[in-house]
mmCIF file with all atom_site columns, C-alpha atoms in Angstrom:
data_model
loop_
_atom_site.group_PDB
_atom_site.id
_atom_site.type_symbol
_atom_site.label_atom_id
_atom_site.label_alt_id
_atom_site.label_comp_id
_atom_site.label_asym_id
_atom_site.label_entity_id
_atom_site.label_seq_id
_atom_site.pdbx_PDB_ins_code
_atom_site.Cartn_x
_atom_site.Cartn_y
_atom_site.Cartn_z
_atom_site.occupancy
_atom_site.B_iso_or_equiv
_atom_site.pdbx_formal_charge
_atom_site.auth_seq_id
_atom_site.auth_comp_id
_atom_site.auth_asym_id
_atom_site.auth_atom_id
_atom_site.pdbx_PDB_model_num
ATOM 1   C CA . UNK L 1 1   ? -55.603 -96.372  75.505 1.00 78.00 ? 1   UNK L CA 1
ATOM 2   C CA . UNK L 1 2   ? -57.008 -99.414  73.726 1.00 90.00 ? 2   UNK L CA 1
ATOM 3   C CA . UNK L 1 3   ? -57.016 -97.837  70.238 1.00 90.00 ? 3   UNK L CA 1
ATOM 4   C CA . UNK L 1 4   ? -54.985 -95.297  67.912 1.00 85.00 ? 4   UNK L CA 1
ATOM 5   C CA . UNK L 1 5   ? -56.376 -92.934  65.498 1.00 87.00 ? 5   UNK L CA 1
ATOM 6   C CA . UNK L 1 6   ? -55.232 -91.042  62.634 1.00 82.00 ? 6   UNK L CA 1
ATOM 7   C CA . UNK L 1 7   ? -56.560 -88.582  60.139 1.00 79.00 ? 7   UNK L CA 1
ATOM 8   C CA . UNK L 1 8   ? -54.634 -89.316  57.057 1.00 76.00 ? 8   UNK L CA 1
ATOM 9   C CA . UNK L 1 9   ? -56.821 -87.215  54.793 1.00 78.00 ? 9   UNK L CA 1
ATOM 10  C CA . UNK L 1 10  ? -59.536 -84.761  55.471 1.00 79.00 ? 10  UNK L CA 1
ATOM 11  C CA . UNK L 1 11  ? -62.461 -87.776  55.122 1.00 86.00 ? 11  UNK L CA 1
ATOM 12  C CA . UNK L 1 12  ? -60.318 -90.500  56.461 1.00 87.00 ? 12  UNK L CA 1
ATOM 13  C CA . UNK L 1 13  ? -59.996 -91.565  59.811 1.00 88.00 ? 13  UNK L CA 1
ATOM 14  C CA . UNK L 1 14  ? -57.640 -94.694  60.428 1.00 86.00 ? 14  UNK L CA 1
ATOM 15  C CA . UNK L 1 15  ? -58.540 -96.892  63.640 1.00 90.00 ? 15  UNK L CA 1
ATOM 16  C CA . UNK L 1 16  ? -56.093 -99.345  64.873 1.00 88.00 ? 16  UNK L CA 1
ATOM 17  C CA . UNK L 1 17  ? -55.265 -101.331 67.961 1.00 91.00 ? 17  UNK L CA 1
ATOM 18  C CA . UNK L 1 18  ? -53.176 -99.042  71.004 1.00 89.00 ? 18  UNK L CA 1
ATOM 19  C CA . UNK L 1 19  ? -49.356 -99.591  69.917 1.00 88.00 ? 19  UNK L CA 1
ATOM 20  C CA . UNK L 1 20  ? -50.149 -100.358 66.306 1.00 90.00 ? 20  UNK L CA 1
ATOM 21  C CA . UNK L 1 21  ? -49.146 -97.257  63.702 1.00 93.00 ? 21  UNK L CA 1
ATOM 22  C CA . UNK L 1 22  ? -45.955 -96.819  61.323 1.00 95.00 ? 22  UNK L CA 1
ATOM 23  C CA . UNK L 1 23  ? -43.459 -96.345  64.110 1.00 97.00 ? 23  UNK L CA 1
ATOM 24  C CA . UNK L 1 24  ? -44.316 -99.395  65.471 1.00 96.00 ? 24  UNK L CA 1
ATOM 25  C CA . UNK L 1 25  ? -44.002 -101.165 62.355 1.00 96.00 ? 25  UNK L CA 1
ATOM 26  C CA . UNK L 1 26  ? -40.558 -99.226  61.693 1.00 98.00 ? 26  UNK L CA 1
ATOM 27  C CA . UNK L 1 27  ? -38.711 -100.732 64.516 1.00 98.00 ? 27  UNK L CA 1
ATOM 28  C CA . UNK L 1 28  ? -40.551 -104.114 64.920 1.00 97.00 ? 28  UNK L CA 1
ATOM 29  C CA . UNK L 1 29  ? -39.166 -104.286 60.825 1.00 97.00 ? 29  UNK L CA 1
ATOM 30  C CA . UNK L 1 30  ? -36.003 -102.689 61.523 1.00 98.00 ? 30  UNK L CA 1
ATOM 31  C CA . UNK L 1 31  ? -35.248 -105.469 64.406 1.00 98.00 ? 31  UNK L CA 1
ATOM 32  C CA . UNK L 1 32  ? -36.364 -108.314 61.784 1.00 98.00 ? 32  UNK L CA 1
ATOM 33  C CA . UNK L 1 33  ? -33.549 -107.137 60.029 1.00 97.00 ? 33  UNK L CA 1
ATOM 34  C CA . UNK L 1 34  ? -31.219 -105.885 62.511 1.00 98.00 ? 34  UNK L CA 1
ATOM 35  C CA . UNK L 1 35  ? -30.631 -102.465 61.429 1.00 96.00 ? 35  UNK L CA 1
ATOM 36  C CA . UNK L 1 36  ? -30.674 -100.071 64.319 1.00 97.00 ? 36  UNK L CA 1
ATOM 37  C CA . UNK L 1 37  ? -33.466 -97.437  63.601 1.00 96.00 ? 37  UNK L CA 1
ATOM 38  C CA . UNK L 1 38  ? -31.259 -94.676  64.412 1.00 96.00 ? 38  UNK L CA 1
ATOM 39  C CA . UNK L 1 39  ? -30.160 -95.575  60.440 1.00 95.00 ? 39  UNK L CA 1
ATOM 40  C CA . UNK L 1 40  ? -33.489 -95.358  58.939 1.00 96.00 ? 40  UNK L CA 1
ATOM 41  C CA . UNK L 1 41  ? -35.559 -92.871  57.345 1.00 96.00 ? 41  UNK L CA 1
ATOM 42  C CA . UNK L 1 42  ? -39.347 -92.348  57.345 1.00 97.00 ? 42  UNK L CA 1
ATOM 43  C CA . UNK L 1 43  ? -41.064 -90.099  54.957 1.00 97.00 ? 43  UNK L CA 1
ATOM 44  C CA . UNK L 1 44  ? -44.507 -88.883  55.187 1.00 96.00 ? 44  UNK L CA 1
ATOM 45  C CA . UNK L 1 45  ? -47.325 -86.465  53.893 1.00 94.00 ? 45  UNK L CA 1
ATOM 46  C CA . UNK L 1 46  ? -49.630 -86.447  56.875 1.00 92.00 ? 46  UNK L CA 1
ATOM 47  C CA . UNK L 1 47  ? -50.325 -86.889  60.772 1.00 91.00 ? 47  UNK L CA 1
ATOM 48  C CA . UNK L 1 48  ? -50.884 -90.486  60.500 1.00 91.00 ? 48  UNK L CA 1
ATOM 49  C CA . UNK L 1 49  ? -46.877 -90.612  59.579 1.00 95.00 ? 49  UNK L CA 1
ATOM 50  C CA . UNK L 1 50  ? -46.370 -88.542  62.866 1.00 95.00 ? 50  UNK L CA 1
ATOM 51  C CA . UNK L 1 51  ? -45.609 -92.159  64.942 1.00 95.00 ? 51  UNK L CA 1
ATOM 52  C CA . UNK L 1 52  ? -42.910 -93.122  62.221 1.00 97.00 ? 52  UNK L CA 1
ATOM 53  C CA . UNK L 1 53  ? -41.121 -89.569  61.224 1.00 98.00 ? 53  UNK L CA 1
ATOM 54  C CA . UNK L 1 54  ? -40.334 -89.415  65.341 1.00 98.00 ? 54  UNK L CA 1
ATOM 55  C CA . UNK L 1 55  ? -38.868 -93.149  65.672 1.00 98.00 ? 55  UNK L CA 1
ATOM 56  C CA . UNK L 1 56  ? -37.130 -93.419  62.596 1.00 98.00 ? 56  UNK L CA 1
ATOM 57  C CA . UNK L 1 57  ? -33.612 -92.091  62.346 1.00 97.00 ? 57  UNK L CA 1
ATOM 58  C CA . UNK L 1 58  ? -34.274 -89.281  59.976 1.00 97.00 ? 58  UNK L CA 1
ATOM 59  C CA . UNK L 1 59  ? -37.980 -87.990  59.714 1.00 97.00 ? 59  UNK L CA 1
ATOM 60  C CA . UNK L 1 60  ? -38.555 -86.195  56.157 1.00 97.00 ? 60  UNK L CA 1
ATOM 61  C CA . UNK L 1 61  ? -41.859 -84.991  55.338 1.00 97.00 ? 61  UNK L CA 1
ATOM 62  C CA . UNK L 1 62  ? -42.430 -83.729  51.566 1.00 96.00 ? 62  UNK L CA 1
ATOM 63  C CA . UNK L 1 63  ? -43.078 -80.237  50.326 1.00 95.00 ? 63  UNK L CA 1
ATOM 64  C CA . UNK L 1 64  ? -47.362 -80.773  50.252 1.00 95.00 ? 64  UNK L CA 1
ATOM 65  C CA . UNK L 1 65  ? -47.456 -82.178  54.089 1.00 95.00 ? 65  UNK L CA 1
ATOM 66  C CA . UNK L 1 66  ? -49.468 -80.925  56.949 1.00 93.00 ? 66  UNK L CA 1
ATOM 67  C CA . UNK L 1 67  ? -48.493 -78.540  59.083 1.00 95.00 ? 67  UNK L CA 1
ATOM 68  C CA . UNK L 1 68  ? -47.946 -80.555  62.083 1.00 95.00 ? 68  UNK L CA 1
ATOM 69  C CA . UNK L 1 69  ? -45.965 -83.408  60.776 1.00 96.00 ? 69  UNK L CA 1
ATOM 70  C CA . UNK L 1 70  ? -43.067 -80.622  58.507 1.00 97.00 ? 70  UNK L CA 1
ATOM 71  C CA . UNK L 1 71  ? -43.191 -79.267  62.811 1.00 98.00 ? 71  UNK L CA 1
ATOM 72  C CA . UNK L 1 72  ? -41.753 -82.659  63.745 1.00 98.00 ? 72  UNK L CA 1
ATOM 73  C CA . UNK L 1 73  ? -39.652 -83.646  60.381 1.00 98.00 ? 73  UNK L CA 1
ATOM 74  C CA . UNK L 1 74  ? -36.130 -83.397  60.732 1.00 97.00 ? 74  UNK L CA 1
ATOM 75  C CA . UNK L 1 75  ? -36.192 -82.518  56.557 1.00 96.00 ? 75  UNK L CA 1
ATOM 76  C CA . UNK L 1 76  ? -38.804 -80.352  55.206 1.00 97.00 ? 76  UNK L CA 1
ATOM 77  C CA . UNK L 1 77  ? -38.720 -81.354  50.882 1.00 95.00 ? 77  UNK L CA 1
ATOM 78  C CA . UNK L 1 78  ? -39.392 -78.645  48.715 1.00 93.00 ? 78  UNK L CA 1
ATOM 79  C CA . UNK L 1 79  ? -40.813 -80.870  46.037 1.00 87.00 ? 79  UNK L CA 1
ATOM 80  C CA . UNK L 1 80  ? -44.138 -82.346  46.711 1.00 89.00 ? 80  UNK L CA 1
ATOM 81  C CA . UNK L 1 81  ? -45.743 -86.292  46.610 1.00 88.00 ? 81  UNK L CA 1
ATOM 82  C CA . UNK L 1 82  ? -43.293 -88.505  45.202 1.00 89.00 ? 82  UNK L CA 1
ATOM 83  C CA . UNK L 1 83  ? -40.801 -85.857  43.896 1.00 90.00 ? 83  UNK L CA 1
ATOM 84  C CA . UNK L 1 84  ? -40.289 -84.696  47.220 1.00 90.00 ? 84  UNK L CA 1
ATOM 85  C CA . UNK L 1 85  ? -39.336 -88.522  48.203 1.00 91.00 ? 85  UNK L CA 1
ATOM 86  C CA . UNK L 1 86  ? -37.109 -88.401  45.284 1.00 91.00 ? 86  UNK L CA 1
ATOM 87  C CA . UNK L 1 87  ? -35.808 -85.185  46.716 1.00 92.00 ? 87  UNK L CA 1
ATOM 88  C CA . UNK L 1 88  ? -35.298 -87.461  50.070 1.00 92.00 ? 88  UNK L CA 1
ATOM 89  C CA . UNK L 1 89  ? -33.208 -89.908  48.748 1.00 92.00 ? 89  UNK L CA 1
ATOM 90  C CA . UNK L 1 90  ? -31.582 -87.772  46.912 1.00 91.00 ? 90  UNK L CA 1
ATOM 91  C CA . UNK L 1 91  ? -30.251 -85.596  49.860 1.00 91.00 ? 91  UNK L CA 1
ATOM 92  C CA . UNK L 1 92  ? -29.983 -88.396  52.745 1.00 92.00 ? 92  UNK L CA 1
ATOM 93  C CA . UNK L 1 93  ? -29.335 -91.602  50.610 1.00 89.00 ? 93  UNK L CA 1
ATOM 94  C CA . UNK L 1 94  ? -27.855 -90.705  46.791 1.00 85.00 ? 94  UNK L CA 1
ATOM 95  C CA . UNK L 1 95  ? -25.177 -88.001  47.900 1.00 80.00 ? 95  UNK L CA 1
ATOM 96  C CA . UNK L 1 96  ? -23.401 -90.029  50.946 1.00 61.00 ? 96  UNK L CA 1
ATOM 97  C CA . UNK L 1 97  ? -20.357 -91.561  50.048 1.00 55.00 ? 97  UNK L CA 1
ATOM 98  C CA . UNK L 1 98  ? -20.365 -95.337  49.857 1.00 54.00 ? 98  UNK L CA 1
ATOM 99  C CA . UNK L 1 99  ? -20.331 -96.896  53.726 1.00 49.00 ? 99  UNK L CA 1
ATOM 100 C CA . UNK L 1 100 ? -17.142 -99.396  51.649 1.00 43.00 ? 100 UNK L CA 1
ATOM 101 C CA . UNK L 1 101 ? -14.418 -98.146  50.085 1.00 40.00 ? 101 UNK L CA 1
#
C-alpha cells in the first residue's frame, strides 16, 4: 500500500508512490479543466495503462496490446502503435457529429 508498480515492457518495471499512475493523473487533469471523465478517452498498449483505460470514459487499447489490458478496454483497435490511436480517434472522436450545430 505505500507504492504502485507497473510492468510497461518486458524489462521495465515502473515504481511510483500508492495513488500515483495514469488514472490518477486522468481525473486530477480532467478536474483542472472541468471536464467530467465520463467524456474522456484513454488509450493504451500495456498494463501500466490498466489504472487509466478503467477511469477514463472510454478505455481503447490498440491492436499490439497485452492481453490483460484489450480484457479491460472498452475498444479493442485493429491497427497497432500509433495507427491504432489514429484508428481511436477516428471511431470515438472524428465520426461524431459536432456537439454545436
Amino acid at each position: 500500500g505505500r507504492a504502485y508498480f507497473a510492468q510497461s515492457d518486458s524489462h521495465l518495471i515502473e515504481v511510483m508512490p500508492f495513488g500515483v499512475d495514469k488514472g490518477s493523473a486522468l481525473l486530477k487533469l480532467a478536474d483542472y479543466l472541468k471536464i467530467d471523465p465520463a467524456e474522456t478517452i484513454g488509450f493504451g498498449d500495456n498494463t501500466n495503462d490498466i489504472p487509466l483505460l478503467l477511469k477514463a470514459g472510454i478505455g481503447v487499447a490498440v491492436g499490439n496490446s497485452a492481453k490483460p489490458l484489450k480484457e479491460i478496454a472498452d475498444y479493442v483497435c485493429i491497427a497497432h502503435r500509433n495507427k491504432g490511436f489514429d484508428e481511436g480517434l477516428q471511431k470515438f472522436i472524428f465520426s461524431k457529429p459536432p456537439f454545436c450545430q
